[in-house]
Short mmCIF file of the C-alpha atoms (twelve columns), coordinates in Angstrom:
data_MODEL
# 
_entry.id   MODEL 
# 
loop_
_atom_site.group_PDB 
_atom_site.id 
_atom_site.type_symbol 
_atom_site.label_atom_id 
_atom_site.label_alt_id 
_atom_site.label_comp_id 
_atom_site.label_asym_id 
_atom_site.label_seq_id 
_atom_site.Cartn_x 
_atom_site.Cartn_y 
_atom_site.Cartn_z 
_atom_site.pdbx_PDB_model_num 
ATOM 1   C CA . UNK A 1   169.273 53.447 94.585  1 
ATOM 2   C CA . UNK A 2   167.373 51.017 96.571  1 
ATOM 3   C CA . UNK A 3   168.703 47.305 97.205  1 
ATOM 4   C CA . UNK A 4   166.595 44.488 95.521  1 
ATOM 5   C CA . UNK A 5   164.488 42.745 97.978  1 
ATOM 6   C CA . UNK A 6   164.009 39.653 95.999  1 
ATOM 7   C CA . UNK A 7   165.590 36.401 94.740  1 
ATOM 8   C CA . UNK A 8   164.654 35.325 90.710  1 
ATOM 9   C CA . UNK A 9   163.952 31.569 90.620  1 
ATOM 10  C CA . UNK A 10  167.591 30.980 88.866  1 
ATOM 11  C CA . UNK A 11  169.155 32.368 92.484  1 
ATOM 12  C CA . UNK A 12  167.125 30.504 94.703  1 
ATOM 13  C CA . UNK A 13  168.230 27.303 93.249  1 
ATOM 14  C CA . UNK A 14  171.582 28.076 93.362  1 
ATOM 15  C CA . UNK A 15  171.485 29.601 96.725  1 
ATOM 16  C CA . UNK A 16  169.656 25.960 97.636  1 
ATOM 17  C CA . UNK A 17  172.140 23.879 95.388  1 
ATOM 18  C CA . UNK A 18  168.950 22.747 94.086  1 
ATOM 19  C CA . UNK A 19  167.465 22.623 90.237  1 
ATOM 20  C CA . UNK A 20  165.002 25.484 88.789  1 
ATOM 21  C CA . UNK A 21  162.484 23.265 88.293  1 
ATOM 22  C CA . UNK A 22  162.562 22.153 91.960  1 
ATOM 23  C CA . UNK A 23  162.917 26.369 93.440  1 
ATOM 24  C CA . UNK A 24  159.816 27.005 90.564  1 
ATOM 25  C CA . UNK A 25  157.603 23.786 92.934  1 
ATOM 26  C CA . UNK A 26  158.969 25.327 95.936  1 
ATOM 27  C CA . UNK A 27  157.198 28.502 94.558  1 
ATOM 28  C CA . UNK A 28  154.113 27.173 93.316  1 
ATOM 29  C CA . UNK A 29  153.712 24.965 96.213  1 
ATOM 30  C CA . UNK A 30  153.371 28.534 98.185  1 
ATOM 31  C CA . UNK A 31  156.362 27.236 100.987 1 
ATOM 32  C CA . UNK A 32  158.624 30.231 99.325  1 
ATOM 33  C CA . UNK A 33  156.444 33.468 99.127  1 
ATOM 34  C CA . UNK A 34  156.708 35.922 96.239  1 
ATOM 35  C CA . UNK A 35  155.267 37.370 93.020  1 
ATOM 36  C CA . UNK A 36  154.909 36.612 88.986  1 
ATOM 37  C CA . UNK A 37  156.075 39.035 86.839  1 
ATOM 38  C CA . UNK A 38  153.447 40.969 85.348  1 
ATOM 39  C CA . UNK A 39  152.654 39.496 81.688  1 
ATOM 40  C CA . UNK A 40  155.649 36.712 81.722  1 
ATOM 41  C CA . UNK A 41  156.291 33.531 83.309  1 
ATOM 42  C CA . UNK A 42  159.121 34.529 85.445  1 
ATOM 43  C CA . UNK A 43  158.951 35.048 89.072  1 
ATOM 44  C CA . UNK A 44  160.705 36.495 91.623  1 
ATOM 45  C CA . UNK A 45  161.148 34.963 94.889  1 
ATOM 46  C CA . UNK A 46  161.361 37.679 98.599  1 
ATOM 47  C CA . UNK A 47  164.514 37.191 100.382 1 
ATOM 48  C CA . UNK A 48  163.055 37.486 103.026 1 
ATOM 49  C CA . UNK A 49  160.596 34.584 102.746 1 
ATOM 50  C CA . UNK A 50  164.035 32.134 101.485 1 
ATOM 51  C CA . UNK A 51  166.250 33.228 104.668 1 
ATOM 52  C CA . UNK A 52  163.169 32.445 106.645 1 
ATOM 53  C CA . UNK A 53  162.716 29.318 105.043 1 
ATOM 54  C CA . UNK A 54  166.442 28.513 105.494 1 
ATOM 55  C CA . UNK A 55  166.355 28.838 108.972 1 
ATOM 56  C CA . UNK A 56  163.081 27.642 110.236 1 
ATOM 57  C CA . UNK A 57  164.396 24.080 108.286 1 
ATOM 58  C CA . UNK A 58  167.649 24.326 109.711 1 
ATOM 59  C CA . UNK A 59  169.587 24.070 106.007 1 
ATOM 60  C CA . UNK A 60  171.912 26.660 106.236 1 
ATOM 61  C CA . UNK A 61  174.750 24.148 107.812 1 
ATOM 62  C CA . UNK A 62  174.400 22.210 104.241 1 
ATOM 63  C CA . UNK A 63  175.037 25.293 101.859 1 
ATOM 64  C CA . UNK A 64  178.289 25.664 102.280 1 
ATOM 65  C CA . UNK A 65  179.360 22.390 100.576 1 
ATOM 66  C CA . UNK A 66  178.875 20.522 97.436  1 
ATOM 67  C CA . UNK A 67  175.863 18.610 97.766  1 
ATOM 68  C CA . UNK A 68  174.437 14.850 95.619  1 
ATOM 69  C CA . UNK A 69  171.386 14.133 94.601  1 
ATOM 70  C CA . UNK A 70  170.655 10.126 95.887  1 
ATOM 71  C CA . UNK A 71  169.926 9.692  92.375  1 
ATOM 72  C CA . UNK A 72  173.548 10.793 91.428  1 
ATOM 73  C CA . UNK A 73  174.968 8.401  94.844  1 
ATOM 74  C CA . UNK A 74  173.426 5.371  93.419  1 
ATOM 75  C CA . UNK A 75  174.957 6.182  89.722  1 
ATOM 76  C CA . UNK A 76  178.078 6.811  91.588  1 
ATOM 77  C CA . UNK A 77  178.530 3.990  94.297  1 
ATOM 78  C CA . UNK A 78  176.836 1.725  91.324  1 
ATOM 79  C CA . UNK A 79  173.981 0.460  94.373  1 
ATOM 80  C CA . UNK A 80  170.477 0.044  94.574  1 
ATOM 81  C CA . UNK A 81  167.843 3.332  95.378  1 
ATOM 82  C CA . UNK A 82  167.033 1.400  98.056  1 
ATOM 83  C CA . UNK A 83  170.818 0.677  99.585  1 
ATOM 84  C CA . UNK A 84  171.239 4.510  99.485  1 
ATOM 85  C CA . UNK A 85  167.874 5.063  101.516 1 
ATOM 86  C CA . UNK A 86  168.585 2.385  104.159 1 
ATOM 87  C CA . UNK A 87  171.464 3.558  104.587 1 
ATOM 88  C CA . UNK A 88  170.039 7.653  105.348 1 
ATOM 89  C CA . UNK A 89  167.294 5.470  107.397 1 
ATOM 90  C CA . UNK A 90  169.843 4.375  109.658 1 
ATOM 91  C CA . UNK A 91  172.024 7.300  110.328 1 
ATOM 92  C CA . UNK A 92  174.915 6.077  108.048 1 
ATOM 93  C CA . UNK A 93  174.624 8.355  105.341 1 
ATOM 94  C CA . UNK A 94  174.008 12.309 106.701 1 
ATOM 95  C CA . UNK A 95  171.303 13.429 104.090 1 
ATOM 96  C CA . UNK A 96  168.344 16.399 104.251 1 
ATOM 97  C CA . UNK A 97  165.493 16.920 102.407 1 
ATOM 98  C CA . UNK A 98  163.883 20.289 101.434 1 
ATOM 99  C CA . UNK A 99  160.549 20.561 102.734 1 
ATOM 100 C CA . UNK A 100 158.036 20.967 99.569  1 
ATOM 101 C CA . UNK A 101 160.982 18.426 97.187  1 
ATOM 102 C CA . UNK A 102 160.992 14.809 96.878  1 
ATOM 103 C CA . UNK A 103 164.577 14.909 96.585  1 
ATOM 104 C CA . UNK A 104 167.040 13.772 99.088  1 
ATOM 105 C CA . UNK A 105 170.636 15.456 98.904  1 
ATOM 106 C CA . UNK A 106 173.875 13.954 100.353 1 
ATOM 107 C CA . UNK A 107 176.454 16.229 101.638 1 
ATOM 108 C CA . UNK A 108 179.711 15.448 99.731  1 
ATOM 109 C CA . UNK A 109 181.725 14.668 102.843 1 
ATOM 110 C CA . UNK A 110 178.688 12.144 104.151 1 
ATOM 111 C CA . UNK A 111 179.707 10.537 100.544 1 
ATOM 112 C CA . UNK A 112 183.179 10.021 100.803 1 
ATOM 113 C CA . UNK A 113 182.714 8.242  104.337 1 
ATOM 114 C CA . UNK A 114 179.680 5.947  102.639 1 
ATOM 115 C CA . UNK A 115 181.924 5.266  99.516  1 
ATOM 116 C CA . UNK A 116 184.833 4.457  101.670 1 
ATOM 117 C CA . UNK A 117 182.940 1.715  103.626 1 
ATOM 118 C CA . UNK A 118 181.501 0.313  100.340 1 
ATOM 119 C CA . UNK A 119 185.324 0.135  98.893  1 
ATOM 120 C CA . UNK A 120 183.840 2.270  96.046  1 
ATOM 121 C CA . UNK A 121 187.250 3.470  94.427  1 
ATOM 122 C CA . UNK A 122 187.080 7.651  95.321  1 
ATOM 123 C CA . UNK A 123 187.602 8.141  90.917  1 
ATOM 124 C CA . UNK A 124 183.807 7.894  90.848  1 
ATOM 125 C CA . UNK A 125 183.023 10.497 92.790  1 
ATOM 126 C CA . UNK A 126 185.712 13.033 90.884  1 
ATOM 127 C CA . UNK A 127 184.285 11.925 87.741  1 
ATOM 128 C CA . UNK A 128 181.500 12.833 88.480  1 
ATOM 129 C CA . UNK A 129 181.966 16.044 89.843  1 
ATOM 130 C CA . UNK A 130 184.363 16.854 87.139  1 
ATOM 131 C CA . UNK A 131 181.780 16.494 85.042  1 
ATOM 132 C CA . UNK A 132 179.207 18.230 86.814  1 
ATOM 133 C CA . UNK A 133 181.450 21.260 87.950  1 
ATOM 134 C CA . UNK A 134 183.107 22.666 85.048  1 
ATOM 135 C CA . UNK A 135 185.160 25.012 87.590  1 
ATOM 136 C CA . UNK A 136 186.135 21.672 89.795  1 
ATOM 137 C CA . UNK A 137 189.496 21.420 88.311  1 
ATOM 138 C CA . UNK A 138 190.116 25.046 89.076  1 
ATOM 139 C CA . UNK A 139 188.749 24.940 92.282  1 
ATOM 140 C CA . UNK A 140 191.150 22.245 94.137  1 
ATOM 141 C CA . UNK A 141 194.073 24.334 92.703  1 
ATOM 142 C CA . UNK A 142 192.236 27.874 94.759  1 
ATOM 143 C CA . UNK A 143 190.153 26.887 97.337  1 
ATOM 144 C CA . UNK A 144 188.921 30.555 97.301  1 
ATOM 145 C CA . UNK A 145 186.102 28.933 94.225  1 
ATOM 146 C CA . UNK A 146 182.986 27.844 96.031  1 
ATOM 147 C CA . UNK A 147 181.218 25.317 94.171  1 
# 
């Protein structure tokens, strides 16, 4: 039995902690190489084309934790879009951008350090990822849970 040699678009967005519609762009933008499924909509993504793409943009270091969308920072810290950006401008908040995605993403320990100078009570943020991460209650009790 041979091993699969390809990611569906569901994977590759959790693999890149990012949303379907934004690995389906990645796709149709041709930056992550692959193949529709004959007579459907669905298409499958080579792994060997993501890992590439993973390392050639240097993201792997940023997969292993939970990540924000700025979108979500600003709802959280309760700033401005453009606090948030001023503040990745000038090195204070550590944030990466996928190549292909108009998104920025903020590591979750980049957060805490940018909510703690802002005196934005820490509740926020585990409101908000309460919400967002149904397993977050579990996971603090077995750090074993990747998020």
């Amino acid at each position: 039995m041979s091993k699969r040699q390809f990611y569906t678009t569901y994977e590759v967005a959790d693999i890149l902690k990012i949303s379907y519609r934004g690995a389906c762009k990645l796709f149709d933008a041709e930056i992550l190489k692959g193949f529709n499924v004959p007579g459907s909509r669905h298409r499958r993504i080579l792994k060997s084309s993501l890992h590439r793409f993973i390392a050639t943009h240097g993201i792997e270091k940023f997969l292993t934790e939970i990540h924000i969308s700025r979108r979500d920072v600003v709802a959280i810290c309760k700033v401005s879009p453009k606090v948030v950006d001023t503040a990745c401008k000038r090195g204070f908040i550590t944030c990466y951008k996928i190549p292909g995605l108009k998104y920025k993403y903020i590591p979750r320990s980049a957060l805490e350090t940018f909510m703690e100078r802002r005196a934005v009570p820490h509740e926020y943020l585990e409101d908000f990822l309460r919400r967002t991460y149904p397993d977050y209650k579990e996971s603090i009790k077995n750090p074993s849970i990747v998020l």
